[in-house]
Amino acid sequence: MKGESWKDMLVSLHSFIHRMSPTRVECDAKLWRECNYDVISVLTFSREARWVCTEMSLQQFSECDQAIPYRGGRKRYSAALRLIGQALKKLEHKRYIPVVFICTDGKKGERFTALDGFAENFRKRHSDGLRVFEVVGYGDMHLSFLMDFASRLGALCTTKI
């Protein structure tokens, strides 16, 4: 995914986060800075996964989201799932309700047989505690892979063209 698809994905991510934030609705606009308890983290992945923004408030994320770099190349979904799993394990589930979106064009990057077991284990360990878990396809996507990947993760699969 690159070019306009990448830009569209960033716009959708930013828009969704602002819509999803329950504190935005519950808080008086004048007190917004004092009452925002949402925590946002974003990672990018290709051959390896890297955190771009970690545990940021909504306001801090607004400053970070335009700097999320495009990282092309073969994708290692397992690297992304590994980092997401580590973050979910350390979250205080009593204080935060985790929401996970994996935005991708669904192009294969690693052998599906290797990813298959990893996806199943991820689902068993983490999907019950997630408020929203979704694989979102963008641009010129490989739809059958996305649907199979989402199914193995126990996630919803949606597309944005």
PDB file of C-alpha atoms in Angstrom:
ATOM      1  CA  MET A   1       0.000   0.000   0.000  1.00  0.00           C
ATOM      2  CA  LYS A   2       1.455   3.363  -0.956  1.00  0.00           C
ATOM      3  CA  GLY A   3       0.572   6.765  -2.340  1.00  0.00           C
ATOM      4  CA  GLU A   4      -3.116   7.681  -2.115  1.00  0.00           C
ATOM      5  CA  SER A   5      -4.034   4.390  -0.408  1.00  0.00           C
ATOM      6  CA  TRP A   6      -1.531   5.144   2.369  1.00  0.00           C
ATOM      7  CA  LYS A   7      -2.875   8.685   2.777  1.00  0.00           C
ATOM      8  CA  ASP A   8      -6.466   7.394   2.811  1.00  0.00           C
ATOM      9  CA  MET A   9      -5.565   4.870   5.505  1.00  0.00           C
ATOM     10  CA  LEU A  10      -4.003   7.588   7.693  1.00  0.00           C
ATOM     11  CA  VAL A  11      -7.067   9.826   7.297  1.00  0.00           C
ATOM     12  CA  SER A  12      -9.373   6.923   8.205  1.00  0.00           C
ATOM     13  CA  LEU A  13      -7.254   6.006  11.228  1.00  0.00           C
ATOM     14  CA  HIS A  14      -7.265   9.571  12.535  1.00  0.00           C
ATOM     15  CA  SER A  15     -11.003   9.944  11.925  1.00  0.00           C
ATOM     16  CA  PHE A  16     -11.843   6.648  13.591  1.00  0.00           C
ATOM     17  CA  ILE A  17      -9.802   7.378  16.693  1.00  0.00           C
ATOM     18  CA  HIS A  18     -11.561  10.694  17.171  1.00  0.00           C
ATOM     19  CA  ARG A  19     -14.988   9.066  16.692  1.00  0.00           C
ATOM     20  CA  MET A  20     -14.199   6.060  18.907  1.00  0.00           C
ATOM     21  CA  SER A  21     -12.958   8.008  21.897  1.00  0.00           C
ATOM     22  CA  PRO A  22     -15.758   7.660  24.485  1.00  0.00           C
ATOM     23  CA  THR A  23     -14.342  10.429  26.636  1.00  0.00           C
ATOM     24  CA  ARG A  24     -14.809  12.913  23.805  1.00  0.00           C
ATOM     25  CA  VAL A  25     -18.576  12.449  24.037  1.00  0.00           C
ATOM     26  CA  GLU A  26     -18.731  12.244  27.818  1.00  0.00           C
ATOM     27  CA  CYS A  27     -16.541  15.235  28.617  1.00  0.00           C
ATOM     28  CA  ASP A  28     -17.429  18.880  28.540  1.00  0.00           C
ATOM     29  CA  ALA A  29     -15.418  20.524  25.735  1.00  0.00           C
ATOM     30  CA  LYS A  30     -13.887  22.993  28.199  1.00  0.00           C
ATOM     31  CA  LEU A  31     -12.503  20.144  30.297  1.00  0.00           C
ATOM     32  CA  TRP A  32     -11.378  17.994  27.368  1.00  0.00           C
ATOM     33  CA  ARG A  33      -7.677  18.098  28.215  1.00  0.00           C
ATOM     34  CA  GLU A  34      -8.267  17.104  31.824  1.00  0.00           C
ATOM     35  CA  CYS A  35     -10.638  14.208  31.170  1.00  0.00           C
ATOM     36  CA  ASN A  36      -9.067  12.337  28.251  1.00  0.00           C
ATOM     37  CA  TYR A  37      -8.061   8.875  29.457  1.00  0.00           C
ATOM     38  CA  ASP A  38      -7.717   7.155  26.091  1.00  0.00           C
ATOM     39  CA  VAL A  39      -4.298   5.742  25.273  1.00  0.00           C
ATOM     40  CA  ILE A  40      -3.236   5.262  21.645  1.00  0.00           C
ATOM     41  CA  SER A  41      -0.316   3.296  20.240  1.00  0.00           C
ATOM     42  CA  VAL A  42       0.526   2.774  16.557  1.00  0.00           C
ATOM     43  CA  LEU A  43       3.039   0.457  14.943  1.00  0.00           C
ATOM     44  CA  THR A  44       4.111   0.019  11.353  1.00  0.00           C
ATOM     45  CA  PHE A  45       5.358  -3.220   9.896  1.00  0.00           C
ATOM     46  CA  SER A  46       7.038  -4.652   6.845  1.00  0.00           C
ATOM     47  CA  ARG A  47       9.952  -7.031   7.403  1.00  0.00           C
ATOM     48  CA  GLU A  48       9.932  -5.952  11.041  1.00  0.00           C
ATOM     49  CA  ALA A  49       7.459  -4.140  13.260  1.00  0.00           C
ATOM     50  CA  ARG A  50       8.208  -0.845  15.018  1.00  0.00           C
ATOM     51  CA  TRP A  51       6.229   1.313  17.394  1.00  0.00           C
ATOM     52  CA  VAL A  52       5.705   4.809  15.974  1.00  0.00           C
ATOM     53  CA  CYS A  53       3.504   6.206  18.753  1.00  0.00           C
ATOM     54  CA  THR A  54       3.157   4.514  22.138  1.00  0.00           C
ATOM     55  CA  GLU A  55       0.678   5.147  24.929  1.00  0.00           C
ATOM     56  CA  MET A  56      -0.202   8.655  23.791  1.00  0.00           C
ATOM     57  CA  SER A  57      -3.188  10.743  24.720  1.00  0.00           C
ATOM     58  CA  LEU A  58      -5.561  11.746  21.938  1.00  0.00           C
ATOM     59  CA  GLN A  59      -3.990  15.204  21.813  1.00  0.00           C
ATOM     60  CA  GLN A  60      -0.457  13.795  21.591  1.00  0.00           C
ATOM     61  CA  PHE A  61      -1.579  11.390  18.861  1.00  0.00           C
ATOM     62  CA  SER A  62      -2.930  14.296  16.814  1.00  0.00           C
ATOM     63  CA  GLU A  63       0.626  15.616  16.699  1.00  0.00           C
ATOM     64  CA  CYS A  64       2.140  12.192  15.891  1.00  0.00           C
ATOM     65  CA  ASP A  65      -0.261  10.769  13.307  1.00  0.00           C
ATOM     66  CA  GLN A  66       0.996  12.879  10.407  1.00  0.00           C
ATOM     67  CA  ALA A  67       4.513  11.526  10.979  1.00  0.00           C
ATOM     68  CA  ILE A  68       3.606   7.837  10.574  1.00  0.00           C
ATOM     69  CA  PRO A  69       6.033   6.647   7.899  1.00  0.00           C
ATOM     70  CA  TYR A  70       5.205   4.434   4.941  1.00  0.00           C
ATOM     71  CA  ARG A  71       7.348   1.298   5.106  1.00  0.00           C
ATOM     72  CA  GLY A  72       6.997  -0.795   1.972  1.00  0.00           C
ATOM     73  CA  GLY A  73       8.332  -4.250   1.323  1.00  0.00           C
ATOM     74  CA  ARG A  74       7.408  -7.773   2.298  1.00  0.00           C
ATOM     75  CA  LYS A  75       5.177  -7.950   5.331  1.00  0.00           C
ATOM     76  CA  ARG A  76       5.780  -9.991   8.435  1.00  0.00           C
ATOM     77  CA  TYR A  77       2.370 -10.060  10.055  1.00  0.00           C
ATOM     78  CA  SER A  78       3.741 -12.244  12.847  1.00  0.00           C
ATOM     79  CA  ALA A  79       6.165  -9.452  13.850  1.00  0.00           C
ATOM     80  CA  ALA A  80       3.238  -7.027  14.164  1.00  0.00           C
ATOM     81  CA  LEU A  81       1.135  -9.541  16.108  1.00  0.00           C
ATOM     82  CA  ARG A  82       4.035 -10.221  18.458  1.00  0.00           C
ATOM     83  CA  LEU A  83       4.355  -6.529  19.399  1.00  0.00           C
ATOM     84  CA  ILE A  84       0.587  -6.111  19.714  1.00  0.00           C
ATOM     85  CA  GLY A  85       0.459  -9.165  21.984  1.00  0.00           C
ATOM     86  CA  GLN A  86       3.220  -7.769  24.208  1.00  0.00           C
ATOM     87  CA  ALA A  87       1.346  -4.473  24.535  1.00  0.00           C
ATOM     88  CA  LEU A  88      -1.930  -6.237  25.372  1.00  0.00           C
ATOM     89  CA  LYS A  89      -0.252  -8.305  28.088  1.00  0.00           C
ATOM     90  CA  LYS A  90       1.029  -5.217  29.880  1.00  0.00           C
ATOM     91  CA  LEU A  91      -2.191  -3.186  29.601  1.00  0.00           C
ATOM     92  CA  GLU A  92      -4.280  -2.680  32.679  1.00  0.00           C
ATOM     93  CA  HIS A  93      -7.521  -4.151  31.328  1.00  0.00           C
ATOM     94  CA  LYS A  94      -9.460  -2.714  34.256  1.00  0.00           C
ATOM     95  CA  ARG A  95      -8.515   0.806  33.248  1.00  0.00           C
ATOM     96  CA  TYR A  96      -8.284   0.529  29.463  1.00  0.00           C
ATOM     97  CA  ILE A  97     -10.435  -1.366  26.985  1.00  0.00           C
ATOM     98  CA  PRO A  98      -8.191  -2.485  24.112  1.00  0.00           C
ATOM     99  CA  VAL A  99      -9.143  -1.844  20.495  1.00  0.00           C
ATOM    100  CA  VAL A 100      -6.904  -3.288  17.747  1.00  0.00           C
ATOM    101  CA  PHE A 101      -6.972  -2.453  14.037  1.00  0.00           C
ATOM    102  CA  ILE A 102      -4.568  -4.035  11.576  1.00  0.00           C
ATOM    103  CA  CYS A 103      -4.572  -1.858   8.444  1.00  0.00           C
ATOM    104  CA  THR A 104      -2.980  -3.506   5.406  1.00  0.00           C
ATOM    105  CA  ASP A 105      -3.306  -4.178   1.704  1.00  0.00           C
ATOM    106  CA  GLY A 106      -3.218  -7.873   2.559  1.00  0.00           C
ATOM    107  CA  LYS A 107      -0.277  -8.669   0.317  1.00  0.00           C
ATOM    108  CA  LYS A 108       1.388 -11.853   1.458  1.00  0.00           C
ATOM    109  CA  GLY A 109       4.808 -11.454   2.955  1.00  0.00           C
ATOM    110  CA  GLU A 110       5.572 -14.610   4.858  1.00  0.00           C
ATOM    111  CA  ARG A 111       4.574 -18.198   4.277  1.00  0.00           C
ATOM    112  CA  PHE A 112       0.948 -18.538   5.279  1.00  0.00           C
ATOM    113  CA  THR A 113       1.649 -21.844   7.015  1.00  0.00           C
ATOM    114  CA  ALA A 114       4.087 -20.060   9.346  1.00  0.00           C
ATOM    115  CA  LEU A 115       1.590 -17.276  10.034  1.00  0.00           C
ATOM    116  CA  ASP A 116      -1.322 -19.663  10.495  1.00  0.00           C
ATOM    117  CA  GLY A 117      -0.234 -21.096  13.860  1.00  0.00           C
ATOM    118  CA  PHE A 118       0.844 -17.681  15.105  1.00  0.00           C
ATOM    119  CA  ALA A 119      -2.558 -16.179  14.245  1.00  0.00           C
ATOM    120  CA  GLU A 120      -4.425 -19.004  15.994  1.00  0.00           C
ATOM    121  CA  ASN A 121      -2.319 -18.598  19.162  1.00  0.00           C
ATOM    122  CA  PHE A 122      -2.814 -14.827  19.118  1.00  0.00           C
ATOM    123  CA  ARG A 123      -6.587 -15.310  18.922  1.00  0.00           C
ATOM    124  CA  LYS A 124      -6.619 -17.758  21.834  1.00  0.00           C
ATOM    125  CA  ARG A 125      -4.548 -15.454  24.044  1.00  0.00           C
ATOM    126  CA  HIS A 126      -5.971 -12.032  23.289  1.00  0.00           C
ATOM    127  CA  SER A 127      -9.251 -11.827  21.365  1.00  0.00           C
ATOM    128  CA  ASP A 128     -11.566 -12.235  24.383  1.00  0.00           C
ATOM    129  CA  GLY A 129     -10.319  -9.047  26.042  1.00  0.00           C
ATOM    130  CA  LEU A 130     -10.629  -6.827  22.968  1.00  0.00           C
ATOM    131  CA  ARG A 131     -13.480  -4.361  22.560  1.00  0.00           C
ATOM    132  CA  VAL A 132     -12.890  -4.131  18.802  1.00  0.00           C
ATOM    133  CA  PHE A 133     -10.573  -6.311  16.733  1.00  0.00           C
ATOM    134  CA  GLU A 134     -10.584  -5.683  13.010  1.00  0.00           C
ATOM    135  CA  VAL A 135      -8.418  -6.265   9.948  1.00  0.00           C
ATOM    136  CA  VAL A 136      -8.943  -3.358   7.531  1.00  0.00           C
ATOM    137  CA  GLY A 137      -7.919  -3.701   3.882  1.00  0.00           C
ATOM    138  CA  TYR A 138      -6.878  -0.648   1.868  1.00  0.00           C
ATOM    139  CA  GLY A 139      -6.008   0.059  -1.751  1.00  0.00           C
ATOM    140  CA  ASP A 140      -5.156  -2.729  -4.183  1.00  0.00           C
ATOM    141  CA  MET A 141      -5.740  -5.483  -1.656  1.00  0.00           C
ATOM    142  CA  HIS A 142      -5.516  -9.252  -1.629  1.00  0.00           C
ATOM    143  CA  LEU A 143      -9.063  -9.822  -0.329  1.00  0.00           C
ATOM    144  CA  SER A 144      -9.020 -13.614   0.071  1.00  0.00           C
ATOM    145  CA  PHE A 145      -5.865 -13.408   2.205  1.00  0.00           C
ATOM    146  CA  LEU A 146      -7.365 -10.612   4.332  1.00  0.00           C
ATOM    147  CA  MET A 147     -10.552 -12.568   4.961  1.00  0.00           C
ATOM    148  CA  ASP A 148      -8.675 -15.754   5.863  1.00  0.00           C
ATOM    149  CA  PHE A 149      -6.219 -13.854   8.089  1.00  0.00           C
ATOM    150  CA  ALA A 150      -9.058 -12.061   9.924  1.00  0.00           C
ATOM    151  CA  SER A 151     -10.922 -15.339  10.388  1.00  0.00           C
ATOM    152  CA  ARG A 152      -7.894 -17.063  11.912  1.00  0.00           C
ATOM    153  CA  LEU A 153      -7.420 -14.099  14.262  1.00  0.00           C
ATOM    154  CA  GLY A 154     -11.077 -14.060  15.267  1.00  0.00           C
ATOM    155  CA  ALA A 155     -11.325 -10.511  13.898  1.00  0.00           C
ATOM    156  CA  LEU A 156     -13.752  -8.695  11.634  1.00  0.00           C
ATOM    157  CA  CYS A 157     -12.605  -7.949   8.086  1.00  0.00           C
ATOM    158  CA  THR A 158     -13.562  -4.703   6.346  1.00  0.00           C
ATOM    159  CA  THR A 159     -12.283  -2.983   3.238  1.00  0.00           C
ATOM    160  CA  LYS A 160     -11.733   0.625   2.209  1.00  0.00           C
ATOM    161  CA  ILE A 161     -11.184   1.194  -1.494  1.00  0.00           C
TER     162      ILE A 161
END
